[in-house]
PDB file of C-alpha atoms and ligand atoms in Angstrom:
ATOM      1  CA  UNK A   1      78.231  70.433  69.818  1.00  0.00           C
ATOM      2  CA  UNK A   2      78.816  74.145  69.980  1.00  0.00           C
ATOM      3  CA  UNK A   3      80.840  76.056  67.386  1.00  0.00           C
ATOM      4  CA  UNK A   4      82.871  77.891  70.083  1.00  0.00           C
ATOM      5  CA  UNK A   5      83.628  77.568  73.795  1.00  0.00           C
ATOM      6  CA  UNK A   6      81.969  80.937  74.389  1.00  0.00           C
ATOM      7  CA  UNK A   7      78.761  78.864  74.514  1.00  0.00           C
ATOM      8  CA  UNK A   8      79.664  77.709  78.027  1.00  0.00           C
ATOM      9  CA  UNK A   9      79.950  81.283  79.253  1.00  0.00           C
ATOM     10  CA  UNK A  10      76.440  82.140  78.071  1.00  0.00           C
ATOM     11  CA  UNK A  11      75.136  78.827  79.440  1.00  0.00           C
ATOM     12  CA  UNK A  12      76.490  79.717  82.891  1.00  0.00           C
ATOM     13  CA  UNK A  13      75.070  83.240  82.739  1.00  0.00           C
ATOM     14  CA  UNK A  14      71.759  81.821  81.528  1.00  0.00           C
ATOM     15  CA  UNK A  15      71.693  79.288  84.377  1.00  0.00           C
ATOM     16  CA  UNK A  16      72.298  81.969  86.997  1.00  0.00           C
ATOM     17  CA  UNK A  17      70.273  84.846  85.582  1.00  0.00           C
ATOM     18  CA  UNK A  18      67.775  83.448  83.050  1.00  0.00           C
ATOM     19  CA  UNK A  19      68.175  86.419  80.724  1.00  0.00           C
ATOM     20  CA  UNK A  20      66.516  84.584  77.823  1.00  0.00           C
ATOM     21  CA  UNK A  21      63.061  83.053  78.317  1.00  0.00           C
ATOM     22  CA  UNK A  22      60.612  81.162  76.132  1.00  0.00           C
ATOM     23  CA  UNK A  23      59.338  83.583  73.507  1.00  0.00           C
ATOM     24  CA  UNK A  24      62.096  86.190  73.997  1.00  0.00           C
ATOM     25  CA  UNK A  25      63.173  88.325  71.055  1.00  0.00           C
ATOM     26  CA  UNK A  26      66.965  88.252  71.197  1.00  0.00           C
ATOM     27  CA  UNK A  27      69.507  90.527  69.509  1.00  0.00           C
ATOM     28  CA  UNK A  28      73.037  89.046  69.462  1.00  0.00           C
ATOM     29  CA  UNK A  29      75.735  91.630  68.631  1.00  0.00           C
ATOM     30  CA  UNK A  30      79.022  90.132  67.431  1.00  0.00           C
ATOM     31  CA  UNK A  31      77.415  86.730  66.896  1.00  0.00           C
ATOM     32  CA  UNK A  32      80.041  84.915  64.750  1.00  0.00           C
ATOM     33  CA  UNK A  33      80.859  82.033  64.647  1.00  0.00           C
ATOM     34  CA  UNK A  34      77.463  81.415  66.268  1.00  0.00           C
ATOM     35  CA  UNK A  35      77.796  79.627  69.618  1.00  0.00           C
ATOM     36  CA  UNK A  36      75.611  82.185  71.401  1.00  0.00           C
ATOM     37  CA  UNK A  37      73.040  81.847  68.595  1.00  0.00           C
ATOM     38  CA  UNK A  38      72.920  78.136  69.431  1.00  0.00           C
ATOM     39  CA  UNK A  39      72.477  78.733  73.178  1.00  0.00           C
ATOM     40  CA  UNK A  40      69.970  81.543  72.582  1.00  0.00           C
ATOM     41  CA  UNK A  41      67.839  79.401  70.284  1.00  0.00           C
ATOM     42  CA  UNK A  42      67.886  76.492  72.763  1.00  0.00           C
ATOM     43  CA  UNK A  43      66.861  78.912  75.534  1.00  0.00           C
ATOM     44  CA  UNK A  44      63.741  79.920  73.590  1.00  0.00           C
ATOM     45  CA  UNK A  45      62.310  76.445  74.127  1.00  0.00           C
ATOM     46  CA  UNK A  46      60.462  74.478  71.440  1.00  0.00           C
ATOM     47  CA  UNK A  47      59.517  76.277  68.187  1.00  0.00           C
ATOM     48  CA  UNK A  48      55.832  76.361  69.195  1.00  0.00           C
ATOM     49  CA  UNK A  49      56.786  78.778  72.008  1.00  0.00           C
ATOM     50  CA  UNK A  50      57.874  81.329  69.412  1.00  0.00           C
ATOM     51  CA  UNK A  51      60.593  83.893  69.960  1.00  0.00           C
ATOM     52  CA  UNK A  52      63.387  84.999  67.673  1.00  0.00           C
ATOM     53  CA  UNK A  53      67.130  85.571  67.499  1.00  0.00           C
ATOM     54  CA  UNK A  54      68.787  88.155  65.260  1.00  0.00           C
ATOM     55  CA  UNK A  55      72.565  87.899  65.048  1.00  0.00           C
ATOM     56  CA  UNK A  56      74.818  90.620  63.640  1.00  0.00           C
ATOM     57  CA  UNK A  57      78.531  90.435  62.913  1.00  0.00           C
ATOM     58  CA  UNK A  58      81.158  91.910  60.612  1.00  0.00           C
ATOM     59  CA  UNK A  59      81.865  88.315  59.621  1.00  0.00           C
ATOM     60  CA  UNK A  60      79.370  86.071  57.901  1.00  0.00           C
ATOM     61  CA  UNK A  61      78.012  83.261  60.042  1.00  0.00           C
ATOM     62  CA  UNK A  62      78.161  79.861  58.425  1.00  0.00           C
ATOM     63  CA  UNK A  63      74.599  78.815  59.105  1.00  0.00           C
ATOM     64  CA  UNK A  64      72.918  77.014  60.393  1.00  0.00           C
ATOM     65  CA  UNK A  65      74.911  75.942  63.429  1.00  0.00           C
ATOM     66  CA  UNK A  66      73.415  72.965  65.263  1.00  0.00           C
ATOM     67  CA  UNK A  67      70.399  73.723  67.530  1.00  0.00           C
ATOM     68  CA  UNK A  68      69.516  76.770  65.415  1.00  0.00           C
ATOM     69  CA  UNK A  69      66.097  76.590  63.766  1.00  0.00           C
ATOM     70  CA  UNK A  70      64.241  79.008  61.499  1.00  0.00           C
ATOM     71  CA  UNK A  71      63.768  81.453  64.399  1.00  0.00           C
ATOM     72  CA  UNK A  72      67.450  82.421  64.027  1.00  0.00           C
ATOM     73  CA  UNK A  73      68.418  85.035  61.428  1.00  0.00           C
ATOM     74  CA  UNK A  74      71.799  86.661  60.855  1.00  0.00           C
ATOM     75  CA  UNK A  75      73.028  89.696  58.957  1.00  0.00           C
ATOM     76  CA  UNK A  76      76.510  91.034  58.265  1.00  0.00           C
ATOM     77  CA  UNK A  77      76.957  94.628  59.389  1.00  0.00           C
ATOM     78  CA  UNK A  78      79.196  96.906  61.430  1.00  0.00           C
ATOM     79  CA  UNK A  79      77.419  97.493  64.723  1.00  0.00           C
ATOM     80  CA  UNK A  80      79.402 100.721  65.249  1.00  0.00           C
ATOM     81  CA  UNK A  81      77.686 102.366  62.289  1.00  0.00           C
ATOM     82  CA  UNK A  82      74.358 100.520  62.006  1.00  0.00           C
ATOM     83  CA  UNK A  83      71.709 103.132  62.913  1.00  0.00           C
ATOM     84  CA  UNK A  84      69.315 102.172  65.679  1.00  0.00           C
ATOM     85  CA  UNK A  85      66.236 102.921  63.542  1.00  0.00           C
ATOM     86  CA  UNK A  86      67.438 100.245  61.103  1.00  0.00           C
ATOM     87  CA  UNK A  87      67.900  97.876  63.984  1.00  0.00           C
ATOM     88  CA  UNK A  88      64.379  98.603  65.192  1.00  0.00           C
ATOM     89  CA  UNK A  89      63.044  97.922  61.697  1.00  0.00           C
ATOM     90  CA  UNK A  90      64.616  94.448  61.960  1.00  0.00           C
ATOM     91  CA  UNK A  91      62.987  93.687  65.332  1.00  0.00           C
ATOM     92  CA  UNK A  92      59.738  91.704  65.639  1.00  0.00           C
ATOM     93  CA  UNK A  93      56.825  94.011  64.669  1.00  0.00           C
ATOM     94  CA  UNK A  94      59.364  96.857  64.915  1.00  0.00           C
ATOM     95  CA  UNK A  95      58.790  96.880  68.662  1.00  0.00           C
ATOM     96  CA  UNK A  96      62.363  96.263  69.780  1.00  0.00           C
ATOM     97  CA  UNK A  97      64.031  93.303  71.484  1.00  0.00           C
ATOM     98  CA  UNK A  98      63.480  91.819  74.921  1.00  0.00           C
ATOM     99  CA  UNK A  99      67.099  90.660  75.257  1.00  0.00           C
ATOM    100  CA  UNK A 100      70.288  92.213  73.857  1.00  0.00           C
ATOM    101  CA  UNK A 101      73.584  90.337  74.066  1.00  0.00           C
ATOM    102  CA  UNK A 102      76.963  91.755  73.094  1.00  0.00           C
ATOM    103  CA  UNK A 103      79.972  89.487  72.930  1.00  0.00           C
ATOM    104  CA  UNK A 104      81.705  91.928  70.572  1.00  0.00           C
ATOM    105  CA  UNK A 105      85.409  92.385  70.994  1.00  0.00           C
ATOM    106  CA  UNK A 106      88.187  93.901  68.919  1.00  0.00           C
ATOM    107  CA  UNK A 107      90.677  91.609  67.232  1.00  0.00           C
ATOM    108  CA  UNK A 108      93.129  91.631  70.116  1.00  0.00           C
ATOM    109  CA  UNK A 109      96.278  93.636  69.384  1.00  0.00           C
ATOM    110  CA  UNK A 110      98.049  92.521  72.545  1.00  0.00           C
ATOM    111  CA  UNK A 111      98.420  96.153  73.563  1.00  0.00           C
ATOM    112  CA  UNK A 112      96.325  96.079  76.705  1.00  0.00           C
ATOM    113  CA  UNK A 113      95.302  99.724  76.860  1.00  0.00           C
ATOM    114  CA  UNK A 114      94.322  99.780  73.187  1.00  0.00           C
ATOM    115  CA  UNK A 115      92.285  96.585  73.445  1.00  0.00           C
ATOM    116  CA  UNK A 116      90.538  97.855  76.583  1.00  0.00           C
ATOM    117  CA  UNK A 117      89.680 101.168  74.889  1.00  0.00           C
ATOM    118  CA  UNK A 118      88.213  99.424  71.829  1.00  0.00           C
ATOM    119  CA  UNK A 119      86.276  97.072  74.050  1.00  0.00           C
ATOM    120  CA  UNK A 120      84.763 100.042  75.882  1.00  0.00           C
ATOM    121  CA  UNK A 121      83.753 101.624  72.560  1.00  0.00           C
ATOM    122  CA  UNK A 122      81.960  98.439  71.508  1.00  0.00           C
ATOM    123  CA  UNK A 123      80.368  98.099  74.934  1.00  0.00           C
ATOM    124  CA  UNK A 124      79.174 101.712  74.948  1.00  0.00           C
ATOM    125  CA  UNK A 125      77.731 101.178  71.476  1.00  0.00           C
ATOM    126  CA  UNK A 126      75.754  98.161  72.708  1.00  0.00           C
ATOM    127  CA  UNK A 127      74.465 100.182  75.672  1.00  0.00           C
ATOM    128  CA  UNK A 128      73.557 103.116  73.424  1.00  0.00           C
ATOM    129  CA  UNK A 129      71.705 100.921  70.942  1.00  0.00           C
ATOM    130  CA  UNK A 130      69.821  99.351  73.860  1.00  0.00           C
ATOM    131  CA  UNK A 131      68.805 102.438  75.855  1.00  0.00           C
ATOM    132  CA  UNK A 132      69.256 105.292  73.375  1.00  0.00           C
ATOM    133  CA  UNK A 133      69.830 108.818  74.619  1.00  0.00           C
ATOM    134  CA  UNK A 134      69.618 107.716  78.232  1.00  0.00           C
ATOM    135  CA  UNK A 135      73.123 106.260  77.833  1.00  0.00           C
ATOM    136  CA  UNK A 136      74.510 109.698  77.084  1.00  0.00           C
ATOM    137  CA  UNK A 137      72.301 111.739  79.374  1.00  0.00           C
ATOM    138  CA  UNK A 138      73.334 109.847  82.461  1.00  0.00           C
ATOM    139  CA  UNK A 139      76.939 110.820  81.755  1.00  0.00           C
ATOM    140  CA  UNK A 140      76.267 114.469  81.237  1.00  0.00           C
ATOM    141  CA  UNK A 141      73.549 115.012  83.822  1.00  0.00           C
ATOM    142  CA  UNK A 142      74.825 117.577  86.329  1.00  0.00           C
ATOM    143  CA  UNK A 143      74.319 117.408  90.083  1.00  0.00           C
ATOM    144  CA  UNK A 144      70.822 118.916  89.940  1.00  0.00           C
ATOM    145  CA  UNK A 145      69.870 116.344  87.350  1.00  0.00           C
ATOM    146  CA  UNK A 146      69.720 119.026  84.647  1.00  0.00           C
ATOM    147  CA  UNK A 147      70.760 117.640  81.343  1.00  0.00           C
ATOM    148  CA  UNK A 148      73.101 119.790  79.338  1.00  0.00           C
ATOM    149  CA  UNK A 149      71.967 118.675  75.912  1.00  0.00           C
ATOM    150  CA  UNK A 150      75.417 117.279  75.336  1.00  0.00           C
ATOM    151  CA  UNK A 151      74.199 114.043  73.907  1.00  0.00           C
ATOM    152  CA  UNK A 152      75.648 112.063  71.077  1.00  0.00           C
ATOM    153  CA  UNK A 153      74.678 113.322  67.616  1.00  0.00           C
ATOM    154  CA  UNK A 154      74.252 109.788  66.458  1.00  0.00           C
ATOM    155  CA  UNK A 155      70.889 109.100  64.812  1.00  0.00           C
ATOM    156  CA  UNK A 156      69.987 112.785  65.154  1.00  0.00           C
ATOM    157  CA  UNK A 157      68.300 112.624  61.751  1.00  0.00           C
ATOM    158  CA  UNK A 158      65.606 110.363  63.177  1.00  0.00           C
ATOM    159  CA  UNK A 159      63.218 110.606  66.060  1.00  0.00           C
ATOM    160  CA  UNK A 160      64.656 107.349  67.398  1.00  0.00           C
ATOM    161  CA  UNK A 161      66.251 108.197  70.717  1.00  0.00           C
ATOM    162  CA  UNK A 162      64.797 105.512  72.884  1.00  0.00           C
ATOM    163  CA  UNK A 163      66.948 102.543  71.979  1.00  0.00           C
ATOM    164  CA  UNK A 164      65.802  99.115  70.856  1.00  0.00           C
ATOM    165  CA  UNK A 165      65.605  97.298  74.203  1.00  0.00           C
ATOM    166  CA  UNK A 166      62.030  96.946  75.457  1.00  0.00           C
ATOM    167  CA  UNK A 167      61.053  98.109  78.922  1.00  0.00           C
ATOM    168  CA  UNK A 168      61.690  95.198  81.307  1.00  0.00           C
ATOM    169  CA  UNK A 169      64.321  93.830  78.918  1.00  0.00           C
ATOM    170  CA  UNK A 170      67.759  92.415  79.721  1.00  0.00           C
ATOM    171  CA  UNK A 171      71.188  93.434  78.450  1.00  0.00           C
ATOM    172  CA  UNK A 172      74.470  91.506  78.589  1.00  0.00           C
ATOM    173  CA  UNK A 173      77.764  93.139  77.587  1.00  0.00           C
ATOM    174  CA  UNK A 174      81.214  91.556  77.410  1.00  0.00           C
ATOM    175  CA  UNK A 175      84.009  93.947  78.380  1.00  0.00           C
ATOM    176  CA  UNK A 176      87.710  93.858  79.116  1.00  0.00           C
ATOM    177  CA  UNK A 177      88.364  95.006  82.670  1.00  0.00           C
ATOM    178  CA  UNK A 178      89.346  98.685  82.922  1.00  0.00           C
ATOM    179  CA  UNK A 179      88.291 101.881  84.700  1.00  0.00           C
ATOM    180  CA  UNK A 180      86.214 102.898  81.665  1.00  0.00           C
ATOM    181  CA  UNK A 181      84.556  99.497  81.602  1.00  0.00           C
ATOM    182  CA  UNK A 182      83.481 100.069  85.227  1.00  0.00           C
ATOM    183  CA  UNK A 183      81.976 103.360  84.118  1.00  0.00           C
ATOM    184  CA  UNK A 184      79.662 101.554  81.694  1.00  0.00           C
ATOM    185  CA  UNK A 185      78.433  99.701  84.764  1.00  0.00           C
ATOM    186  CA  UNK A 186      77.860 103.011  86.549  1.00  0.00           C
ATOM    187  CA  UNK A 187      75.956 104.493  83.601  1.00  0.00           C
ATOM    188  CA  UNK A 188      73.694 101.475  83.201  1.00  0.00           C
ATOM    189  CA  UNK A 189      72.995 100.919  86.902  1.00  0.00           C
ATOM    190  CA  UNK A 190      70.232 103.535  87.431  1.00  0.00           C
ATOM    191  CA  UNK A 191      68.515 102.509  84.183  1.00  0.00           C
ATOM    192  CA  UNK A 192      67.894  98.885  85.222  1.00  0.00           C
ATOM    193  CA  UNK A 193      66.229  97.170  88.173  1.00  0.00           C
ATOM    194  CA  UNK A 194      69.293  95.032  88.793  1.00  0.00           C
ATOM    195  CA  UNK A 195      72.851  94.998  87.512  1.00  0.00           C
ATOM    196  CA  UNK A 196      75.864  92.851  88.299  1.00  0.00           C
ATOM    197  CA  UNK A 197      79.250  91.636  87.009  1.00  0.00           C
ATOM    198  CA  UNK A 198      80.137  88.053  86.253  1.00  0.00           C
ATOM    199  CA  UNK A 199      83.345  86.292  85.259  1.00  0.00           C
ATOM    200  CA  UNK A 200      82.274  82.919  83.866  1.00  0.00           C
ATOM    201  CA  UNK A 201      84.154  79.792  84.928  1.00  0.00           C
ATOM    202  CA  UNK A 202      84.906  78.998  81.260  1.00  0.00           C
ATOM    203  CA  UNK A 203      87.042  82.166  81.057  1.00  0.00           C
ATOM    204  CA  UNK A 204      90.774  81.493  80.729  1.00  0.00           C
ATOM    205  CA  UNK A 205      92.698  82.648  83.844  1.00  0.00           C
ATOM    206  CA  UNK A 206      94.819  85.072  81.772  1.00  0.00           C
ATOM    207  CA  UNK A 207      91.774  86.716  80.196  1.00  0.00           C
ATOM    208  CA  UNK A 208      90.506  90.066  81.439  1.00  0.00           C
ATOM    209  CA  UNK A 209      87.025  89.410  80.088  1.00  0.00           C
ATOM    210  CA  UNK A 210      84.140  90.298  82.321  1.00  0.00           C
ATOM    211  CA  UNK A 211      80.390  90.401  81.673  1.00  0.00           C
ATOM    212  CA  UNK A 212      78.045  93.202  82.698  1.00  0.00           C
ATOM    213  CA  UNK A 213      74.546  91.869  83.315  1.00  0.00           C
ATOM    214  CA  UNK A 214      71.690  94.393  83.355  1.00  0.00           C
ATOM    215  CA  UNK A 215      68.176  93.150  84.090  1.00  0.00           C
ATOM    216  CA  UNK A 216      64.807  94.869  83.831  1.00  0.00           C
ATOM    217  CA  UNK A 217      65.116  98.098  81.828  1.00  0.00           C
ATOM    218  CA  UNK A 218      63.117 100.834  83.569  1.00  0.00           C
ATOM    219  CA  UNK A 219      60.653 102.983  81.592  1.00  0.00           C
ATOM    220  CA  UNK A 220      61.970 106.266  80.190  1.00  0.00           C
ATOM    221  CA  UNK A 221      60.299 108.893  82.378  1.00  0.00           C
ATOM    222  CA  UNK A 222      61.091 111.757  80.014  1.00  0.00           C
ATOM    223  CA  UNK A 223      58.994 110.380  77.225  1.00  0.00           C
TER     224      UNK A 223
HETATM  225  N1  SAM B 301      79.404  85.170  70.788  1.00  0.00           N
HETATM  226  C1  SAM B 301      80.109  84.606  69.641  1.00  0.00           C
HETATM  227  C2  SAM B 301      79.879  83.127  69.625  1.00  0.00           C
HETATM  228  O1  SAM B 301      79.490  82.598  70.672  1.00  0.00           O
HETATM  229  O2  SAM B 301      80.092  82.479  68.584  1.00  0.00           O
HETATM  230  C3  SAM B 301      81.584  84.936  69.688  1.00  0.00           C
HETATM  231  C4  SAM B 301      81.871  86.384  69.430  1.00  0.00           C
HETATM  232  S1  SAM B 301      83.570  86.778  69.146  1.00  0.00           S
HETATM  233  C5  SAM B 301      84.242  86.639  70.762  1.00  0.00           C
HETATM  234  C6  SAM B 301      83.511  88.520  68.872  1.00  0.00           C
HETATM  235  C7  SAM B 301      82.891  88.946  67.565  1.00  0.00           C
HETATM  236  O3  SAM B 301      82.663  90.356  67.571  1.00  0.00           O
HETATM  237  C8  SAM B 301      83.754  88.655  66.340  1.00  0.00           C
HETATM  238  O4  SAM B 301      83.126  87.694  65.519  1.00  0.00           O
HETATM  239  C9  SAM B 301      83.857  90.018  65.644  1.00  0.00           C
HETATM  240  O5  SAM B 301      83.759  89.929  64.221  1.00  0.00           O
HETATM  241  C10 SAM B 301      82.663  90.758  66.227  1.00  0.00           C
HETATM  242  N2  SAM B 301      82.759  92.219  66.112  1.00  0.00           N
HETATM  243  C11 SAM B 301      83.769  93.017  66.540  1.00  0.00           C
HETATM  244  N3  SAM B 301      83.513  94.295  66.212  1.00  0.00           N
HETATM  245  C12 SAM B 301      82.308  94.317  65.570  1.00  0.00           C
HETATM  246  C13 SAM B 301      81.515  95.349  64.973  1.00  0.00           C
HETATM  247  N4  SAM B 301      81.924  96.619  64.966  1.00  0.00           N
HETATM  248  N5  SAM B 301      80.341  95.005  64.398  1.00  0.00           N
HETATM  249  C14 SAM B 301      79.941  93.707  64.385  1.00  0.00           C
HETATM  250  N6  SAM B 301      80.653  92.698  64.922  1.00  0.00           N
HETATM  251  C15 SAM B 301      81.825  92.992  65.502  1.00  0.00           C
END
């Protein structure tokens, strides 16, 4: 069995979009208690096909959940402050990940606007870690496409501005529906070959959860 019902959401997304393939290198942000780790590891196929899953959460994951083999590793860290160069150092051969999943969400306060705002912060962080400075530049680019250098100072001490998602890679971000959440969709759209929204069937009717699915990261032309 799966350690949480969130497994069924990823299974549906996986069935429709095949984000994870045999041999993928997967980064799972907000991975506890570990249901997505289970689905991700199963999606890699048999161990001889290789691949890897790195899970990160504030909470410790009680490992190993069923279906997880030695390809699955987890660390405890705050994704909001973990620098992307450290994340890259944790990726296979330091070359980045081919799939990034974020199921991160704040501990729900019940105050809808506050929860939505926190969810957007976590979602933006996932996008930034994936695509680097391109997440910020697309916001600040003016009409002529000139970029006003108004990018986030994050990670400015390193040369790492390109994010940890490989070209061609896929990104999945859970969000709570809001205007700002839609904007994350707008920012990511030009950076990927295909992007779409999905509300899995396993989502409770009262929930405002929605998943942004971005497929095929385009190369960074400014590099
Ligand atoms: N996908 C998981 C699974 O299938 O088992 C469920 C994830 S749960 C809905 C959301 C998780 O996001 C929580 O475990 C929470 O600790 C984590 N989270 C929230 N903010 C975080 C942060 N800043 N850094 C790391 N994890 C965070």
